[in-house]
Amino acid sequence: MHKRLIIFLLVLISVSCVPACTLSAPVTSDGSVPTMTTLRVWSQHDLTDQSRTTSVLMQQHVADFEAATGISVEYEQIAWDQLAPKLALAVQSGGVVPDVVETGRQHIPTLFHVGALAALDDLLAAETWVAELDERDSQSCIIDGHRYCVANLVRGGITYYRASAFPDGFPETHSAWLDAGARLQAEGMYLSTFFAGRSYAAIEWAWAPWIYSNGGRIFDEQGRPAWATPEVAEVLDYARTLFARGYLPARIITGDIPTGELPWIEGEAASFRGGTWSFLYVPNLREGIETDTVRVTGGLRFNDGSAYVFLNNESWIVPTGARNPTAAAAWISSLMQPDFLAAWSKAQFGIPTHPAAQALPDFDTPFYQQIMSILREQGRYMDRSPYYVESMDTLAIAVQEILLNPELDIQQRLQAAEVEILQRYW
Amino acid sequence: MRRCYPYLLIAPALGLISMVSLYPTLYSLYLSLHRIRRGTMEWVGLQNFRTILTSASFWQSLQHTLVFGVCFVSITLICAYALALMFNRKLALNGLYMTIIFVPWMLSDIVSGVMFRWLFLPHTGFGHQVLEALLGTSNLPGTPAGAMGIVIGATVWQATAFAMLLLLAGLQTVPREIYEAALIDGATRWQSFWYITWAFVRPTTMITTLFLTIQAINTTGMFLAITEGGPGRATEVLSLYMYREVITFFNFGSAAALSVIMFVLNAALATIYIRTLRAETV
């Protein structure tokens, strides 16, 4: 009896191991690997949310793609800030990766560095639209002469201001900002509000454009941090002054992204540094623009330097190890068709990278013409670094400490942050 | 065969434990000796440990963990003790009070954390408004001590019920007759507590302290939900540092090295407690 029980247990264990040992690509009876009929897509858009134009458009696009290609789309919604980390984790841990993923420009160097990006040159070789994309695509997606992504639309930082608070127009220089701050403070208003927390996004939106305008950099040509410079220190000292004088709300230093929007929404701030996409999240912004009570402008000029605004994009990539790269290329190609691309870009308040889509009537409005002009003239992608997020987060933490502690030596703190990254990665 | 039979019987359970517990631990150790970049694993020996131990962030995080651990464990123990002594008296509506006290324990770290985050949101949080009215302070989460205080408060609030339950179980093992005998012998309240209650409850207290200390070292959710480690790095504890290493920065090797260091810390603390406990009970 015992012997039978033991044999039964051993057989059970052996049988349970068999499926694990035979996990591999399915093979047909003639020995060939069957054509893949599914496409796994990771994107931030929620297909169940019918109140958002992007969701409705994406849902329709999935249906159209399936009907046109016969490929079944397995769509997975993943939060925007989790798309790149999840993909990097999946690739590095040897897990199952999707076939095509939406991401942003800032994550491309890191994803490339961890080996998560497949080259698209061969996959897209037959597509004529590739050669027609504007330079915002190639600046982002061509690395070492090879294409690793397709940037379908660009978005950027932009400043919204209440026309009534700035009767003589919005101040364009850092010294004029101080004057305006003093005047508005007397009227009981903050000069501006924006996200200034301890995340890389704060550097991208808030501080980097000012640092660039002041002649500074975030990373050097090799992607190493270049923060401990007088140009960066001067900008942070200026930011400290704005907070110390109460021209900016102190809560935005420790708050999250919505906290940076609140003083504007609550009517406490005269201007708001957000993005072209802020319409999606900030109430009454669209109405304000339409009634001309709210206007848009670009960046701030430091010490007679040029004004810059943060530039980002939506990019589509095919991960290393994707099971169906051909279908992924077809998916990307379908996204780039001018009519869809125009509608898709407009829904996200972005600018398409394909000139044929840009030329469509969707973008022939005063608002779009203005933001296209701002992004064209002032838009600047962030410097590249293979250790982008960890470096930028380290800088953001240092900046937060500098802003919160007026006694802290700016140059020394920047130096310490720089050394931390250099010692670790370089 | 007869000799092997018991081992065969426990083999499935052992296999399962190895799969879910031993394998991840050993794999962490293996990972800690490698660097993973561009999808390939490269043997780096103790390089990850060197990187971690020479990093200022690690020592800062360790310091924050210690501050958090000492405050959290001591405050939780005091609160739990007070509540356990109260419930040990068998008050009316004991069940109702107990239920109320246990609600926080049933909530997840993230839910509790988000509640506390909202409570102290500048301008809009109720807790913030109360503090501002009472003390005239503003932006409590914006100061290092304030942010740490909020996390400690939230974690104590959540963990007290469980600690109280353990201590109450210990208190209920004390025979009533001993108190009566002490009373006849003229013992004061303090003497009764110190020589009877405390003597009986000390082993339970040690166990409770051990659980709370391990919880203090491993807590991530509360920090993530309330402060995300800020302002600056003022509330970045070891577990959060490890989380950021792996989830945000993709440094699997460094994070694994950190997890090994934390494992050693936990094991060392557990050994000290258990040895102390044994020495007391022998």
XYZ file of C-alpha atoms in Angstrom:
708
model
C 0.000 0.000 0.000
C 2.758 2.368 1.006
C 4.765 1.451 -2.017
C 1.802 2.185 -4.297
C 1.239 5.544 -2.632
C 4.878 6.514 -3.095
C 4.827 5.458 -6.752
C 1.624 7.438 -7.254
C 3.171 10.544 -5.690
C 6.310 10.241 -7.784
C 4.289 9.828 -10.978
C 2.138 12.823 -10.012
C 5.191 15.006 -9.456
C 6.766 13.842 -12.723
C 3.598 14.479 -14.701
C 3.203 17.939 -13.195
C 6.732 18.776 -14.345
C 6.083 17.840 -17.978
C 4.199 20.980 -19.058
C 6.898 23.193 -17.549
C 9.613 21.311 -19.426
C 7.853 21.509 -22.763
C 7.040 25.215 -22.789
C 8.232 26.477 -26.137
C 6.871 27.982 -29.323
C 3.994 25.942 -30.761
C 4.924 23.859 -33.805
C 2.581 22.606 -36.522
C 2.456 19.015 -37.728
C 4.828 19.773 -40.614
C 7.367 21.184 -38.182
C 6.999 24.889 -39.036
C 6.170 27.629 -36.549
C 2.628 28.888 -37.223
C 1.947 32.492 -38.225
C 1.218 34.550 -35.128
C -2.320 35.798 -35.056
C -2.126 37.931 -31.935
C -0.510 41.248 -31.163
C 0.168 42.249 -27.568
C -0.070 46.011 -27.122
C 0.860 48.029 -24.031
C -0.511 51.531 -23.927
C -1.663 54.060 -21.345
C -5.140 54.575 -22.772
C -8.128 53.110 -21.013
C -10.377 51.469 -23.602
C -13.299 51.339 -21.201
C -13.411 55.080 -20.578
C -15.871 56.341 -23.162
C -15.636 59.898 -21.868
C -12.136 60.375 -23.298
C -11.620 60.947 -26.987
C -8.308 59.081 -26.911
C -9.985 55.989 -25.482
C -12.734 56.034 -28.085
C -10.215 56.554 -30.881
C -7.953 53.766 -29.646
C -10.866 51.379 -29.260
C -11.947 52.091 -32.824
C -8.382 51.733 -34.017
C -8.043 48.311 -32.411
C -11.259 47.171 -34.100
C -10.158 48.562 -37.489
C -6.725 46.974 -37.179
C -8.191 43.588 -36.345
C -10.628 43.803 -39.255
C -7.933 44.876 -41.723
C -5.225 42.391 -40.740
C -7.028 39.466 -39.152
C -4.669 39.820 -36.212
C -6.231 39.708 -32.779
C -5.074 42.554 -30.508
C -4.433 41.768 -26.853
C -4.555 45.261 -25.442
C -3.245 45.980 -21.963
C -3.645 49.366 -20.336
C -0.664 50.395 -18.215
C -0.192 53.719 -16.441
C 2.041 56.131 -18.355
C 4.790 56.225 -15.726
C 4.815 52.427 -15.495
C 5.130 51.600 -19.192
C 8.912 51.909 -19.392
C 9.741 50.371 -15.975
C 7.454 47.407 -16.622
C 8.964 46.805 -20.012
C 12.525 47.059 -18.696
C 11.673 44.634 -15.924
C 10.035 42.199 -18.344
C 12.991 42.259 -20.716
C 15.676 42.039 -18.040
C 13.969 39.346 -16.036
C 13.384 37.240 -19.146
C 9.607 37.514 -18.796
C 7.016 37.597 -21.557
C 7.236 40.901 -23.380
C 4.550 42.629 -25.441
C 4.899 43.149 -29.196
C 4.510 46.894 -29.293
C 4.633 49.511 -26.538
C 3.777 53.180 -26.237
C 6.404 55.235 -24.431
C 7.883 58.710 -24.263
C 11.080 60.195 -25.563
C 12.752 60.459 -22.167
C 12.670 56.691 -21.694
C 14.172 55.766 -25.059
C 17.870 56.074 -24.006
C 17.317 54.011 -20.860
C 15.322 51.343 -22.664
C 18.024 51.246 -25.321
C 20.683 50.943 -22.645
C 18.999 47.987 -20.959
C 18.599 46.272 -24.311
C 14.829 46.515 -24.444
C 14.544 48.061 -27.925
C 14.556 46.147 -31.188
C 15.907 47.940 -34.271
C 13.081 48.833 -36.646
C 15.071 49.557 -39.829
C 14.221 46.262 -41.545
C 10.712 46.040 -40.164
C 9.779 49.461 -41.533
C 11.932 49.348 -44.671
C 8.925 49.205 -46.982
C 7.052 52.078 -45.336
C 7.297 55.309 -47.321
C 6.033 57.536 -44.485
C 9.165 56.852 -42.420
C 11.316 59.107 -44.585
C 8.722 61.894 -44.396
C 8.667 62.306 -40.619
C 9.980 65.601 -39.271
C 13.218 66.034 -37.334
C 11.481 65.699 -33.943
C 11.137 62.019 -34.768
C 14.697 61.401 -35.921
C 16.170 63.409 -32.999
C 14.429 61.005 -30.691
C 14.399 57.653 -32.445
C 17.642 57.323 -34.384
C 20.454 56.034 -32.173
C 23.849 55.132 -33.619
C 22.368 55.294 -37.106
C 19.522 52.876 -36.422
C 15.849 53.481 -35.813
C 14.559 52.208 -32.470
C 11.194 53.921 -32.242
C 8.634 55.924 -34.164
C 7.618 59.228 -32.618
C 4.087 59.865 -33.817
C 3.377 63.119 -31.998
C 5.192 65.736 -29.957
C 3.959 67.533 -26.880
C 5.584 70.242 -24.886
C 5.668 72.546 -21.926
C 3.609 75.674 -22.217
C 2.549 78.492 -19.912
C -1.083 79.491 -19.491
C -1.856 82.884 -18.002
C -4.888 84.919 -17.078
C -5.108 87.805 -19.534
C -6.573 90.072 -16.849
C -3.557 89.537 -14.542
C -1.067 90.594 -17.209
C -2.542 93.596 -19.025
C 0.839 94.423 -20.577
C 1.493 90.870 -21.700
C 3.272 88.036 -19.933
C 6.793 88.821 -18.653
C 9.407 87.074 -20.743
C 12.598 87.544 -18.747
C 13.577 86.363 -15.307
C 13.954 89.894 -13.981
C 10.542 90.864 -15.351
C 9.126 87.838 -13.549
C 10.331 89.223 -10.233
C 8.638 92.573 -10.923
C 5.409 90.832 -11.896
C 5.646 88.625 -8.819
C 5.830 91.658 -6.519
C 2.884 93.317 -8.247
C 0.713 90.204 -8.148
C 1.598 89.512 -4.525
C 0.211 92.922 -3.630
C -2.980 91.847 -5.419
C -3.096 88.622 -3.388
C -2.058 86.297 -6.212
C 0.813 83.978 -6.860
C 2.835 84.756 -9.948
C 2.768 81.182 -11.170
C 2.333 77.540 -10.233
C 3.716 74.292 -11.627
C 4.908 70.869 -10.595
C 8.146 71.281 -8.621
C 8.288 68.006 -6.685
C 10.969 65.360 -6.231
C 10.551 63.581 -9.543
C 12.379 63.827 -12.841
C 9.258 65.400 -14.343
C 9.864 68.528 -12.245
C 13.305 68.925 -13.806
C 11.864 68.420 -17.274
C 8.981 70.852 -16.956
C 10.182 73.421 -14.493
C 13.935 73.702 -14.136
C 15.619 72.374 -17.270
C 14.164 75.029 -19.631
C 15.479 77.771 -17.331
C 18.841 76.031 -16.989
C 19.130 75.727 -20.771
C 18.176 79.374 -21.165
C 20.907 80.322 -18.709
C 23.488 78.421 -20.754
C 23.618 75.340 -18.517
C 23.121 71.681 -19.258
C 21.660 68.647 -17.544
C 23.854 65.990 -19.176
C 27.020 66.209 -21.212
C 27.557 64.493 -24.572
C 28.177 61.134 -22.899
C 25.082 61.444 -20.740
C 26.997 62.228 -17.563
C 25.473 64.745 -15.144
C 26.595 68.333 -15.634
C 24.841 70.043 -12.756
C 27.469 71.489 -10.494
C 27.860 74.597 -12.612
C 27.298 78.308 -11.904
C 24.532 78.366 -14.539
C 22.485 75.722 -12.733
C 23.229 77.208 -9.315
C 22.084 80.639 -10.476
C 18.755 79.270 -11.696
C 18.164 77.458 -8.414
C 19.082 80.532 -6.432
C 16.541 82.452 -8.495
C 13.912 79.759 -7.859
C 14.699 79.962 -4.155
C 14.094 83.723 -4.290
C 10.717 83.229 -5.975
C 9.626 80.881 -3.208
C 11.183 82.925 -0.408
C 9.319 86.044 -1.529
C 6.086 84.084 -1.760
C 5.654 84.571 -5.511
C 5.204 80.831 -5.927
C 3.123 78.623 -3.587
C 5.403 76.656 -1.225
C 3.200 73.570 -1.398
C 4.253 72.826 -4.969
C 7.764 71.910 -3.769
C 6.532 68.870 -1.890
C 3.312 68.179 -3.736
C 2.575 65.850 -6.633
C 1.571 66.856 -10.163
C -2.079 67.700 -9.317
C -0.845 69.810 -6.372
C 1.042 71.927 -8.884
C -2.218 72.551 -10.763
C -4.361 73.369 -7.725
C -3.373 77.037 -7.169
C -4.368 77.719 -10.784
C -7.633 75.796 -10.530
C -8.477 77.534 -7.241
C -7.778 80.927 -8.797
C -4.800 81.728 -6.560
C -2.179 81.786 -9.313
C -1.998 84.182 -12.238
C -0.201 81.710 -14.496
C 0.350 77.992 -14.770
C 3.252 76.168 -16.359
C 1.823 72.954 -17.691
C 1.852 71.167 -20.987
C -0.018 71.219 -24.255
C -1.919 68.267 -22.782
C -3.062 70.151 -19.663
C -6.513 70.562 -21.228
C -7.096 66.922 -20.421
C -6.660 67.441 -16.687
C -7.254 71.088 -15.786
C -10.896 72.176 -15.783
C -12.085 75.212 -17.742
C -8.772 75.671 -19.553
C -10.288 75.112 -22.969
C -13.137 77.540 -22.237
C -10.608 80.101 -21.030
C -8.679 79.873 -24.288
C -11.833 80.060 -26.373
C -13.033 83.185 -24.567
C -9.536 84.734 -24.572
C -9.492 85.051 -20.781
C -6.611 82.577 -20.748
C -3.673 82.875 -23.129
C -0.633 80.743 -23.831
C 3.016 81.618 -24.050
C 6.421 79.965 -24.124
C 9.441 79.920 -21.864
C 11.363 82.410 -19.764
C 14.591 84.050 -20.924
C 17.503 84.065 -18.518
C 20.335 86.589 -18.827
C 19.454 87.327 -22.459
C 19.559 83.654 -23.357
C 17.024 81.976 -25.621
C 13.732 80.804 -24.166
C 13.080 77.058 -24.054
C 10.178 74.809 -23.297
C 10.275 71.111 -22.515
C 9.592 68.898 -25.487
C 8.416 65.309 -25.293
C 6.770 62.869 -27.612
C 4.686 59.761 -27.813
C 6.810 57.015 -29.298
C 6.030 53.459 -30.244
C 8.656 50.780 -29.846
C 9.008 47.068 -30.495
C 10.699 45.355 -27.549
C 13.542 42.892 -27.839
C 12.036 39.431 -27.787
C 8.647 40.505 -29.157
C 6.895 37.446 -30.546
C 5.171 39.179 -33.419
C 7.353 42.069 -34.652
C 5.809 42.023 -38.121
C 2.369 42.696 -36.716
C 3.921 45.333 -34.440
C 5.299 47.125 -37.495
C 1.870 46.937 -39.125
C 0.344 48.429 -35.955
C 2.791 51.328 -35.962
C 2.202 51.893 -39.637
C -1.551 52.009 -39.125
C -1.103 54.618 -36.381
C 0.872 56.803 -38.764
C -1.835 57.136 -41.421
C -2.453 60.902 -41.662
C -6.175 60.927 -40.895
C -5.865 58.779 -37.800
C -2.644 60.454 -36.716
C -4.234 63.903 -36.911
C -7.263 62.863 -34.869
C -5.067 60.994 -32.386
C -2.656 63.888 -31.936
C -5.421 66.421 -31.566
C -7.114 64.297 -28.900
C -3.908 64.513 -26.867
C -3.204 68.150 -27.703
C -0.038 67.126 -29.458
C 1.461 67.867 -32.873
C 1.816 64.990 -35.359
C 5.314 64.307 -36.661
C 4.045 63.493 -40.140
C 3.738 66.662 -42.269
C 0.710 65.276 -44.108
C -1.158 65.046 -40.799
C 0.085 68.472 -39.691
C -1.346 70.000 -42.840
C -4.874 68.767 -42.163
C -7.520 71.339 -41.092
C -7.530 69.962 -37.513
C -4.426 72.005 -36.801
C -5.440 75.138 -38.636
C -6.734 76.921 -35.536
C -5.188 79.937 -33.798
C -4.460 77.853 -30.682
C -2.707 75.090 -32.570
C -0.843 77.510 -34.764
C 0.404 79.249 -31.629
C 1.517 76.120 -29.804
C 3.072 74.733 -32.990
C 5.013 77.946 -33.252
C 6.110 77.826 -29.589
C 7.184 74.191 -29.806
C 8.969 74.753 -33.108
C 10.889 77.788 -31.867
C 11.449 76.940 -28.202
C 10.852 73.205 -27.856
C 13.923 71.292 -26.767
C 14.241 67.628 -25.971
C 16.066 66.800 -22.774
C 19.734 65.825 -23.023
C 20.178 62.085 -23.331
C 21.561 59.796 -20.676
C 21.574 56.018 -20.319
C 20.841 56.580 -16.628
C 18.216 59.208 -17.255
C 15.609 58.497 -14.584
C 18.003 57.802 -11.707
C 20.118 60.843 -12.586
C 17.133 63.152 -12.973
C 15.517 61.852 -9.787
C 18.770 62.454 -7.921
C 18.868 66.003 -9.241
C 15.197 66.531 -8.370
C 15.851 65.428 -4.793
C 18.797 67.811 -4.555
C 16.704 70.669 -5.957
C 13.924 69.951 -3.497
C 16.363 70.048 -0.593
C 17.851 73.293 -1.890
C 14.429 74.910 -2.148
C 13.295 73.709 1.256
C 16.467 74.609 3.102
C 17.653 78.181 2.492
C 20.864 77.479 4.450
C 21.981 74.707 2.108
C 24.930 75.604 -0.131
C 23.576 75.197 -3.654
C 26.857 74.472 -5.380
C 27.921 71.916 -2.759
C 24.604 70.094 -2.879
C 24.676 69.953 -6.680
C 28.236 68.680 -6.516
C 27.225 65.927 -4.089
C 24.349 64.854 -6.321
C 26.618 64.807 -9.358
C 29.277 62.778 -7.576
C 26.666 60.292 -6.413
C 25.727 59.478 -10.004
C 29.260 59.634 -11.388
C 30.629 57.272 -8.736
C 27.808 54.871 -9.244
C 27.604 54.614 -13.008
C 30.659 56.124 -14.617
C 12.319 2.094 2.536
C 10.674 2.494 5.899
C 13.354 5.025 6.815
C 12.739 7.103 3.708
C 8.985 7.083 4.023
C 8.623 10.081 6.420
C 10.916 12.141 4.198
C 8.873 11.305 1.157
C 5.743 12.363 2.952
C 7.127 15.768 3.825
C 8.823 16.157 0.440
C 5.881 17.961 -1.265
C 5.620 20.468 1.588
C 9.369 20.955 1.604
C 9.337 21.360 -2.159
C 6.641 24.009 -1.922
C 8.470 25.911 0.821
C 11.697 25.736 -1.169
C 9.912 27.048 -4.230
C 8.261 30.054 -2.572
C 10.804 30.871 0.106
C 14.206 29.296 -0.279
C 14.525 29.700 -4.046
C 13.799 33.488 -4.057
C 16.249 33.974 -1.186
C 19.016 32.069 -2.934
C 18.199 33.718 -6.247
C 18.502 37.145 -4.581
C 21.938 36.151 -3.373
C 22.849 34.999 -6.880
C 21.502 38.229 -8.403
C 23.421 40.331 -5.895
C 26.661 39.040 -7.391
C 25.685 39.988 -10.942
C 24.916 43.040 -12.994
C 22.130 42.858 -15.535
C 22.415 45.189 -18.467
C 21.114 44.847 -21.991
C 19.425 41.618 -21.001
C 22.641 39.828 -20.090
C 23.988 38.836 -16.698
C 27.532 39.709 -15.855
C 29.386 38.344 -12.832
C 30.639 41.262 -10.711
C 31.458 39.538 -7.435
C 30.978 41.843 -4.468
C 30.888 44.984 -6.584
C 27.174 45.590 -5.891
C 27.780 45.374 -2.152
C 30.695 47.788 -2.446
C 28.544 50.215 -4.440
C 25.773 50.061 -1.880
C 28.001 50.313 1.187
C 29.981 53.251 -0.197
C 26.869 55.146 -1.229
C 25.798 58.074 0.951
C 22.172 57.273 0.135
C 22.474 53.857 1.760
C 23.777 55.259 5.034
C 21.162 57.989 4.990
C 18.457 55.375 4.418
C 19.837 53.207 7.194
C 19.781 56.180 9.535
C 16.179 56.944 8.584
C 15.268 53.284 9.091
C 16.787 53.373 12.574
C 14.982 56.592 13.508
C 11.731 55.242 12.152
C 12.246 51.830 13.765
C 13.042 53.159 17.246
C 10.143 55.638 17.233
C 7.662 53.253 15.657
C 8.453 50.276 17.893
C 8.561 52.223 21.151
C 5.409 54.286 20.504
C 3.496 51.249 19.249
C 4.511 49.238 22.308
C 3.459 51.988 24.703
C 0.087 52.457 22.977
C -0.469 48.706 22.675
C 0.425 48.193 26.333
C -1.959 50.878 27.490
C -4.775 49.432 25.388
C -4.026 45.842 26.439
C -4.109 46.818 30.121
C -7.409 48.567 29.524
C -9.007 45.627 27.722
C -7.651 43.209 30.296
C -9.963 44.841 32.828
C -12.991 43.571 30.918
C -14.781 46.890 30.458
C -18.313 47.182 29.187
C -18.503 47.326 25.357
C -15.066 45.723 25.129
C -16.024 44.046 21.858
C -17.073 47.313 20.253
C -13.877 49.110 21.266
C -11.812 46.171 20.084
C -13.551 46.219 16.691
C -12.925 49.932 16.303
C -9.272 49.532 17.205
C -8.882 46.683 14.740
C -10.210 48.581 11.722
C -6.822 50.204 10.881
C -5.087 46.851 11.071
C -7.410 45.467 8.414
C -6.552 48.236 5.968
C -3.692 47.865 3.528
C -0.613 50.041 3.834
C -1.487 51.925 0.697
C -5.058 52.691 1.772
C -3.928 53.876 5.214
C -1.054 55.795 3.663
C -3.209 57.615 1.137
C -5.642 58.546 3.920
C -2.846 60.084 5.941
C -1.416 61.805 2.882
C -4.750 63.460 2.221
C -5.181 64.266 5.895
C -2.059 66.409 5.833
C -2.345 67.895 2.361
C -1.399 71.569 2.618
C -4.429 73.863 2.528
C -7.034 71.138 2.041
C -6.192 68.368 4.536
C -8.217 68.265 7.738
C -5.190 67.354 9.843
C -3.254 70.199 8.283
C -6.015 72.681 9.114
C -6.227 71.462 12.710
C -2.469 71.716 13.169
C -2.400 75.137 11.589
C -5.120 76.334 13.932
C -3.414 74.867 16.985
C 0.259 75.408 16.299
C 0.344 77.872 13.457
C 2.538 75.468 11.473
C 2.035 74.882 7.809
C 3.158 72.330 5.260
C 3.987 69.572 7.749
C 4.868 67.047 4.999
C 7.311 69.623 3.652
C 9.634 69.359 6.646
C 11.849 66.311 7.244
C 10.705 65.827 10.843
C 7.070 66.495 10.002
C 7.042 64.022 7.122
C 8.688 61.329 9.230
C 6.260 62.106 12.048
C 3.273 61.589 9.768
C 4.571 58.210 8.584
C 5.359 57.116 12.137
C 1.902 58.215 13.263
C 0.203 56.343 10.436
C 2.200 53.165 11.005
C 1.633 53.244 14.776
C -2.083 53.812 14.166
C -2.180 50.770 11.920
C 0.060 48.396 13.885
C -1.142 49.052 17.438
C -4.090 46.665 17.232
C -1.964 43.644 16.365
C 0.627 44.433 19.044
C -2.156 44.952 21.554
C -3.656 41.571 20.713
C -0.347 39.820 21.386
C 0.189 41.687 24.643
C -3.385 41.090 25.750
C -2.900 37.363 25.208
C 0.190 37.589 27.401
C -1.651 39.551 30.093
C -4.432 36.997 30.230
C -1.974 34.271 31.195
C -1.271 36.014 34.519
C -3.225 34.166 37.282
C -5.468 36.445 39.369
C -4.414 34.647 42.552
C -0.916 36.061 42.352
C -2.269 39.628 42.354
C -4.473 38.772 45.340
C -1.516 37.272 47.232
C 0.587 40.346 46.449
C -2.200 42.616 47.654
C -2.372 40.676 50.951
C 1.417 41.019 51.259
C 1.035 44.787 50.901
C 2.430 45.229 47.383
C 1.834 48.638 45.772
C 0.265 48.989 42.294
C 3.666 49.656 40.763
C 5.195 46.623 42.510
C 2.305 44.432 41.299
C 2.867 45.659 37.755
C 6.639 45.336 37.781
C 7.077 42.061 39.668
C 3.987 40.223 38.429
C 2.529 41.681 35.218
C 5.793 42.646 33.583
C 7.503 39.384 34.648
C 4.782 37.363 32.954
C 4.397 39.524 29.886
C 8.107 40.048 29.184
C 8.449 37.085 26.766
C 5.364 38.217 24.842
C 6.743 41.737 24.772
C 9.988 40.428 23.296
C 8.109 38.572 20.580
C 5.962 41.631 19.874
C 9.069 43.806 19.722
C 10.634 41.351 17.284
C 7.584 41.426 14.996
C 7.384 45.204 15.117
C 11.109 45.616 14.452
C 10.951 43.372 11.411
C 7.900 45.293 10.240
C 9.774 48.563 10.758
C 12.685 47.403 8.617
C 10.476 46.101 5.828
C 7.756 48.767 5.670
C 7.512 50.237 2.181
C 3.844 50.876 1.423
C 3.315 53.603 4.001
C 6.369 55.545 2.887
C 5.448 55.107 -0.731
C 1.876 56.263 -0.194
C 2.575 59.174 2.132
C 5.916 60.741 1.269
C 7.556 58.677 -1.500
C 10.735 59.212 0.484
C 10.560 63.013 0.531
C 11.022 65.810 1.178
C 14.453 65.395 -0.337
C 15.512 62.035 1.061
C 14.220 62.717 4.563
C 11.978 59.647 4.683
C 13.793 57.327 2.319
C 14.189 54.154 4.371
C 16.051 51.017 3.283
C 13.013 49.251 1.868
C 12.057 52.282 -0.208
C 15.635 52.681 -1.367
C 15.541 49.069 -2.558
C 12.186 49.600 -4.236
C 13.541 52.573 -6.164
C 16.676 50.695 -7.161
C 14.729 47.919 -8.790
C 11.458 49.462 -9.941
C 12.595 52.919 -10.986
C 16.250 52.393 -11.845
C 16.234 48.740 -12.997
C 19.351 47.986 -10.929
C 18.487 44.380 -10.144
C 21.954 43.532 -8.853
C 22.197 46.477 -6.448
C 18.644 45.934 -5.247
C 19.390 42.254 -4.651
C 22.532 43.203 -2.710
C 20.435 45.558 -0.640
C 17.874 42.839 -0.017
C 20.655 40.544 1.188
C 21.873 43.263 3.567
C 18.335 43.732 4.864
C 17.942 39.982 5.249
C 21.122 39.854 7.329
C 19.848 42.778 9.427
C 16.528 41.041 10.044
C 18.206 37.733 10.827
C 20.669 39.366 13.230
C 17.891 41.138 15.085
C 15.793 37.985 15.266
C 18.777 36.030 16.627
C 19.463 38.635 19.303
C 15.844 38.663 20.422
C 15.492 34.896 20.452
C 18.725 34.444 22.388
C 17.654 37.054 24.923
C 14.304 35.355 25.235
C 15.918 31.958 25.757
C 18.318 33.336 28.352
C 15.395 34.795 30.272
C 13.258 31.698 30.182
C 16.015 29.231 31.164
